Coordinates of C-alpha atoms and ligand atoms in Angstrom, one line a residue:
M1 CA 270.6 -20.9 56.5
S2 CA 270.0 -19.0 59.6
F3 CA 271.2 -15.9 61.4
P4 CA 273.3 -13.9 60.6
Y5 CA 272.5 -14.7 56.9
L6 CA 268.8 -14.6 57.5
R7 CA 267.4 -11.4 59.1
P8 CA 263.6 -11.3 58.7
R9 CA 263.8 -7.6 59.6
R10 CA 265.2 -6.8 56.2
L11 CA 261.7 -7.1 54.7
R12 CA 260.2 -4.9 57.4
K13 CA 262.2 -1.8 57.1
K14 CA 260.0 0.2 54.8
L15 CA 256.3 0.7 54.6
Y16 CA 255.9 -0.1 50.9
L17 CA 258.3 -3.1 51.2
R18 CA 256.2 -4.5 54.0
D19 CA 253.2 -4.0 51.9
L20 CA 254.8 -5.7 48.9
V21 CA 255.4 -8.9 51.0
A22 CA 252.2 -8.8 53.0
E23 CA 250.4 -12.1 52.7
T24 CA 246.9 -11.0 53.2
R25 CA 244.8 -8.3 51.4
I26 CA 241.3 -7.4 52.1
S27 CA 238.9 -5.5 49.9
P28 CA 235.3 -4.1 50.2
R29 CA 234.5 -7.0 47.8
D30 CA 235.1 -9.4 50.7
F31 CA 232.5 -7.9 52.8
I32 CA 228.8 -8.7 53.5
Y33 CA 227.1 -5.9 55.3
P34 CA 224.4 -6.9 57.8
I35 CA 221.4 -4.6 57.9
F36 CA 218.4 -4.6 60.3
V37 CA 215.1 -3.7 58.7
R38 CA 212.2 -2.7 61.0
E39 CA 208.5 -2.7 60.4
G40 CA 206.5 0.4 61.4
I41 CA 209.1 3.1 61.4
E42 CA 209.7 5.9 59.0
E43 CA 213.2 7.1 60.0
P44 CA 216.4 5.1 60.8
E45 CA 216.7 4.3 64.5
E46 CA 220.0 4.2 66.3
I47 CA 220.9 1.0 68.0
S48 CA 222.5 2.0 71.3
A49 CA 224.1 -1.4 71.9
M50 CA 225.9 -1.1 68.5
P51 CA 227.3 2.4 68.1
G52 CA 227.1 3.5 64.5
Q53 CA 224.4 0.9 63.5
H54 CA 220.7 1.6 62.8
R55 CA 217.4 -0.2 62.3
W56 CA 216.2 0.9 58.9
P57 CA 212.7 1.6 57.7
V58 CA 211.5 -0.2 54.5
N59 CA 211.6 3.0 52.4
E60 CA 213.9 5.3 50.4
K61 CA 216.1 5.7 53.4
L62 CA 217.1 2.1 53.2
V63 CA 217.7 2.3 49.5
E64 CA 219.9 5.3 50.0
H65 CA 221.9 3.5 52.7
V66 CA 222.4 0.5 50.5
Q67 CA 223.3 2.8 47.6
K68 CA 226.0 4.2 49.9
A69 CA 227.4 0.7 50.4
L70 CA 227.5 0.1 46.7
D71 CA 229.3 3.4 46.1
L72 CA 231.9 2.2 48.6
G73 CA 232.3 -1.1 46.7
V74 CA 230.3 -3.2 49.2
H75 CA 227.8 -5.1 47.0
S76 CA 226.5 -7.7 49.4
V77 CA 224.0 -7.1 52.2
L78 CA 222.5 -9.5 54.7
L79 CA 219.0 -8.6 55.9
F80 CA 217.6 -9.2 59.4
G81 CA 213.9 -8.4 60.1
V82 CA 212.5 -6.7 63.2
P83 CA 208.7 -7.3 62.8
E84 CA 205.9 -5.5 64.5
S85 CA 204.1 -8.6 65.7
K86 CA 205.3 -12.1 66.7
D87 CA 203.5 -15.3 67.4
E88 CA 204.1 -18.8 68.7
L89 CA 204.7 -20.2 65.3
G90 CA 206.8 -17.3 64.0
S91 CA 204.4 -16.8 61.1
P92 CA 205.5 -13.2 60.3
A93 CA 208.7 -14.8 59.1
Y94 CA 207.0 -16.4 56.1
D95 CA 204.5 -13.7 55.4
E96 CA 204.8 -12.5 51.8
N97 CA 204.4 -9.0 53.1
G98 CA 206.7 -9.4 56.0
V99 CA 209.4 -6.8 56.6
V100 CA 212.2 -8.7 55.0
Q101 CA 210.2 -9.7 52.0
R102 CA 209.2 -6.1 51.4
A103 CA 212.8 -4.9 51.9
V104 CA 214.1 -7.5 49.4
R105 CA 211.5 -6.4 46.8
L106 CA 212.3 -2.7 47.3
L107 CA 216.0 -3.2 47.0
R108 CA 215.7 -5.4 44.0
R109 CA 213.4 -3.0 42.3
E110 CA 215.5 0.1 43.0
L111 CA 219.0 -1.3 42.7
G112 CA 218.7 -4.3 40.4
D113 CA 221.7 -6.5 40.0
E114 CA 224.0 -4.1 41.7
V115 CA 223.2 -5.6 45.0
V116 CA 223.5 -9.2 46.1
I117 CA 220.8 -9.8 48.7
F118 CA 221.4 -12.4 51.5
T119 CA 218.5 -13.0 53.9
D120 CA 218.7 -14.5 57.4
V121 CA 216.4 -17.5 57.6
C122 CA 215.4 -18.1 61.2
L123 CA 212.3 -17.9 63.4
C124 CA 213.8 -16.2 66.5
H125 CA 212.9 -12.6 65.5
Y126 CA 209.3 -13.7 64.9
T127 CA 208.4 -16.1 67.7
T128 CA 207.0 -14.7 71.0
H129 CA 209.3 -17.0 72.9
G130 CA 212.4 -15.9 70.9
H131 CA 213.7 -19.4 70.1
C132 CA 215.0 -20.3 66.6
G133 CA 212.4 -23.1 66.3
L134 CA 209.0 -24.2 67.4
L135 CA 208.7 -24.7 71.1
G136 CA 207.1 -27.9 72.5
K137 CA 206.6 -29.3 75.9
R138 CA 208.0 -32.8 76.6
C139 CA 207.0 -34.7 79.7
V140 CA 208.7 -37.9 80.6
G141 CA 208.0 -39.7 83.9
G142 CA 206.2 -36.7 85.3
F143 CA 209.1 -34.3 84.5
C144 CA 208.2 -31.7 82.0
E145 CA 210.5 -29.4 80.0
Y146 CA 210.3 -27.1 77.0
I147 CA 212.2 -28.2 74.0
V148 CA 212.9 -26.6 70.6
E149 CA 211.4 -29.1 68.2
N150 CA 213.9 -29.7 65.4
D151 CA 211.9 -31.7 62.9
T152 CA 208.6 -29.7 62.9
T153 CA 210.7 -26.5 62.5
L154 CA 212.3 -27.6 59.3
E155 CA 209.1 -27.2 57.3
L156 CA 208.7 -23.7 58.4
L157 CA 212.3 -22.8 57.6
G158 CA 211.6 -24.1 54.1
K159 CA 208.6 -21.7 53.9
V160 CA 210.7 -18.7 55.1
A161 CA 213.4 -19.4 52.5
V162 CA 210.8 -19.8 49.7
S163 CA 209.2 -16.5 50.7
H164 CA 212.5 -14.7 50.5
A165 CA 213.4 -16.3 47.2
K166 CA 210.0 -15.2 45.8
A167 CA 210.8 -11.7 46.9
G168 CA 214.1 -11.8 45.0
A169 CA 216.8 -12.9 47.5
D170 CA 219.9 -14.3 45.9
V171 CA 221.2 -16.3 48.8
V172 CA 219.3 -17.5 51.9
A173 CA 221.3 -17.8 55.1
P174 CA 219.8 -20.3 57.6
S175 CA 221.0 -19.4 61.1
S176 CA 218.8 -21.6 63.4
M177 CA 221.3 -24.5 63.8
M178 CA 218.4 -27.0 63.4
D179 CA 219.7 -30.4 62.3
G180 CA 218.8 -31.0 58.6
M181 CA 217.9 -27.4 57.9
V182 CA 220.0 -27.1 54.8
K183 CA 218.5 -30.2 53.2
A184 CA 215.0 -29.1 54.1
I185 CA 215.6 -25.6 52.6
R186 CA 217.2 -26.9 49.5
E187 CA 214.3 -29.2 48.8
A188 CA 211.7 -26.5 49.5
L189 CA 213.5 -24.1 47.2
D190 CA 213.9 -26.6 44.4
K191 CA 210.3 -27.7 44.6
E192 CA 209.2 -24.2 44.0
G193 CA 211.6 -23.8 41.1
F194 CA 214.3 -21.7 42.9
T195 CA 217.1 -24.1 42.0
D196 CA 219.4 -21.2 41.5
V197 CA 218.9 -19.5 44.9
A198 CA 222.0 -20.4 46.9
I199 CA 222.4 -21.3 50.6
M200 CA 224.9 -19.8 52.9
S201 CA 224.7 -22.0 56.0
Y202 CA 225.6 -20.8 59.5
A203 CA 227.3 -24.2 59.6
A204 CA 229.3 -23.9 62.8
K205 CA 227.5 -21.4 65.0
Y206 CA 228.4 -21.2 68.6
A207 CA 226.2 -20.5 71.6
S208 CA 228.1 -17.3 72.2
A209 CA 227.9 -14.3 74.6
F210 CA 229.2 -12.2 71.7
Y211 CA 225.7 -12.0 70.3
G212 CA 224.5 -9.8 73.2
P213 CA 224.3 -6.5 71.4
F214 CA 222.5 -8.1 68.4
R215 CA 219.8 -9.5 70.6
A216 CA 219.2 -6.0 71.9
A217 CA 219.1 -4.7 68.3
A218 CA 216.9 -7.4 66.9
E219 CA 214.8 -8.1 69.9
N220 CA 215.3 -11.9 69.5
A221 CA 216.5 -12.9 72.9
P222 CA 214.9 -16.2 74.1
Q223 CA 212.3 -15.4 76.7
H224 CA 213.2 -18.4 78.7
G225 CA 216.0 -20.8 78.5
D226 CA 218.9 -20.3 76.1
R227 CA 220.1 -21.7 72.8
R228 CA 222.6 -24.2 74.1
T229 CA 220.6 -27.2 72.9
Y230 CA 221.0 -26.2 69.3
Q231 CA 224.0 -23.9 69.0
M232 CA 227.5 -25.2 69.5
D233 CA 229.5 -25.5 72.7
P234 CA 232.4 -23.0 72.7
R235 CA 234.7 -25.7 74.1
N236 CA 234.4 -27.7 70.8
G237 CA 236.5 -27.5 67.7
E238 CA 236.5 -30.9 66.2
E239 CA 232.7 -30.9 66.3
A240 CA 232.7 -27.8 64.0
V241 CA 234.2 -30.0 61.3
K242 CA 231.4 -32.5 61.7
E243 CA 228.7 -29.8 61.7
V244 CA 230.1 -28.3 58.5
A245 CA 230.5 -31.7 56.9
L246 CA 226.8 -32.3 57.4
D247 CA 225.8 -29.0 55.8
V248 CA 228.1 -29.7 52.9
Q249 CA 226.4 -33.1 52.4
E250 CA 223.0 -31.4 52.5
G251 CA 223.9 -29.0 49.8
A252 CA 225.3 -25.8 51.4
D253 CA 226.9 -23.5 48.8
I254 CA 228.7 -21.2 51.2
L255 CA 229.9 -22.2 54.6
M256 CA 230.1 -20.0 57.7
V257 CA 231.8 -19.9 61.1
K258 CA 230.3 -17.7 63.7
P259 CA 231.5 -15.7 65.7
A260 CA 234.9 -15.0 64.2
L261 CA 237.5 -13.6 66.6
A262 CA 237.3 -16.2 69.4
Y263 CA 237.0 -18.9 66.7
L264 CA 239.9 -18.1 64.3
D265 CA 241.2 -21.7 64.9
V266 CA 237.8 -23.0 63.8
I267 CA 237.9 -20.9 60.7
R268 CA 241.3 -22.4 59.9
R269 CA 240.1 -26.0 60.5
V270 CA 237.1 -25.6 58.3
R271 CA 239.2 -23.9 55.6
E272 CA 241.6 -26.9 55.6
A273 CA 238.9 -29.5 55.8
F274 CA 236.8 -27.9 53.0
P275 CA 239.3 -26.1 50.7
H276 CA 236.9 -26.0 47.8
Y277 CA 234.1 -24.1 49.4
P278 CA 233.6 -20.3 49.9
L279 CA 234.0 -19.7 53.6
A280 CA 232.4 -16.8 55.4
A281 CA 233.1 -15.7 59.0
Y282 CA 230.7 -13.6 60.9
N283 CA 232.4 -10.8 62.8
V284 CA 229.4 -10.5 65.2
S285 CA 227.8 -7.7 67.2
G286 CA 229.8 -8.2 70.4
E287 CA 233.0 -8.2 68.5
Y288 CA 231.9 -5.0 66.8
S289 CA 230.7 -3.2 69.9
M290 CA 233.7 -4.0 72.0
L291 CA 235.9 -2.2 69.6
K292 CA 233.5 0.7 69.1
V293 CA 233.2 1.3 72.8
A294 CA 237.0 0.9 73.5
A295 CA 237.7 3.3 70.7
R296 CA 235.2 5.8 72.0
E297 CA 236.9 5.6 75.3
G298 CA 240.2 6.4 73.6
L299 CA 241.7 3.0 74.6
V300 CA 242.5 1.8 71.1
D301 CA 243.0 3.3 67.7
E302 CA 239.8 2.3 65.9
K303 CA 241.0 2.3 62.3
K304 CA 244.1 0.3 63.1
I305 CA 242.3 -2.2 65.3
V306 CA 239.5 -2.8 62.9
L307 CA 241.8 -3.3 60.0
E308 CA 243.9 -5.6 62.1
V309 CA 240.9 -7.7 63.0
L310 CA 239.5 -7.9 59.5
H311 CA 242.9 -9.0 58.1
A312 CA 243.2 -11.6 60.9
I313 CA 239.8 -13.1 59.9
K314 CA 240.9 -13.4 56.3
R315 CA 244.4 -14.7 57.3
A316 CA 242.7 -17.4 59.3
G317 CA 241.1 -18.7 56.1
A318 CA 237.8 -16.9 55.6
N319 CA 237.3 -15.4 52.1
I320 CA 234.1 -13.6 53.0
I321 CA 233.7 -11.4 56.1
I322 CA 230.3 -10.5 57.4
T323 CA 230.9 -7.3 59.3
Y324 CA 229.1 -4.2 60.7
H325 CA 232.4 -2.4 60.1
A326 CA 231.9 -2.9 56.3
L327 CA 231.2 0.7 55.3
E328 CA 233.8 2.4 57.5
A329 CA 236.4 -0.2 56.6
A330 CA 235.6 0.2 52.9
E331 CA 236.2 3.9 53.3
W332 CA 239.5 3.4 55.0
L333 CA 240.6 0.9 52.4
R334 CA 239.7 3.4 49.7
E335 CA 242.1 5.8 51.5
G336 CA 244.8 3.1 51.4
L337 CA 245.0 2.8 55.1
D338 CA 245.6 -1.0 54.9
Q339 CA 248.8 -0.1 53.2
K340 CA 249.7 2.8 55.4
L341 CA 248.9 1.6 58.9
F342 CA 250.9 -1.6 59.1
Ligands
PBG401 C1 219.9 -15.9 65.3 C2 221.0 -15.0 64.9 C3 221.9 -14.5 65.8 C4 222.8 -13.6 65.2 C5 222.4 -13.6 63.9 N1 221.3 -14.5 63.7 C6 222.2 -14.7 67.2 C7 221.4 -15.4 68.2 O1 220.6 -14.6 68.8 O2 221.6 -16.6 68.4 C8 223.9 -12.8 65.8 C9 224.6 -11.9 65.0 C10 225.5 -10.9 65.8 O3 225.6 -11.0 67.0 O4 226.0 -10.0 65.1 N2 219.1 -16.2 64.2

């Protein structure tokens, strides 16, 4: 059957009919809300590179903010630390009294099981050089270069994960793209008895310019060099399936593709290759700030464009969306805008 018997427009003629046949629905329950926690401040600090986002102090202000997320139906948060001091070995990352560890304990104590706490496990916020692993110097034939040492970093990532688990994290999220990181973290957690703490792996994470605003927010930009030796090349799609397969073998519980928007095809591929795993997509800082700035300039309709983007990420195959839009989008969903704007 084809035209004139089939006319796809018939199902588009009314708002509520379109809604009835819509294939994709999003809900605040799909969201993980990323939050920056900063040591040494008492008041939330605006992040100019990410309009509408703040760095939060580890005190009642943070608790109130997370409570607001809970009230909107967003029950998962992902914590990033901005420490006061850094060193070569990234040791503030696995300090029991580090900023993330204290934030986890505070949220757990005040909000109990209402909040699902994810923590970013990486060294880049805590190393003076800003790399995601330990930095070594390799000299071959008189030529010397700095390299991020994969294997010696693994042990430290295990320590970071254990310190987060001890504080009460539900899920640790390793983002350093070191080879073998999921296995090393799984073994470290299990050895300490944290067999029930899950791992959400940044399995296919690209070396992306879309992280620009985040690096301003978290002060984790590499001081020299870049992350291209450990993060993925944006030109590769097949390789993402290999990267994800390795993390699956190593014991990842939730998979992730990052960034989201320029990588919707990767989300789709991973969804098809691993249909039985929860799949998260990280709608990153650059994706967020582009829309915020364009909306502020009056170039786009913010609510429509944000809801369009979030539906697109889910349509591509992600069932979890990590997004700075989480609270606003949850409010718009509560007003039924997903039904009314399309
Ligand atoms: C690194 C890390 C990055 C992000 C989260 N964890 C980026 C990076 O500097 O490589 C980016 C998130 C965003 O842009 O929103 N551990």
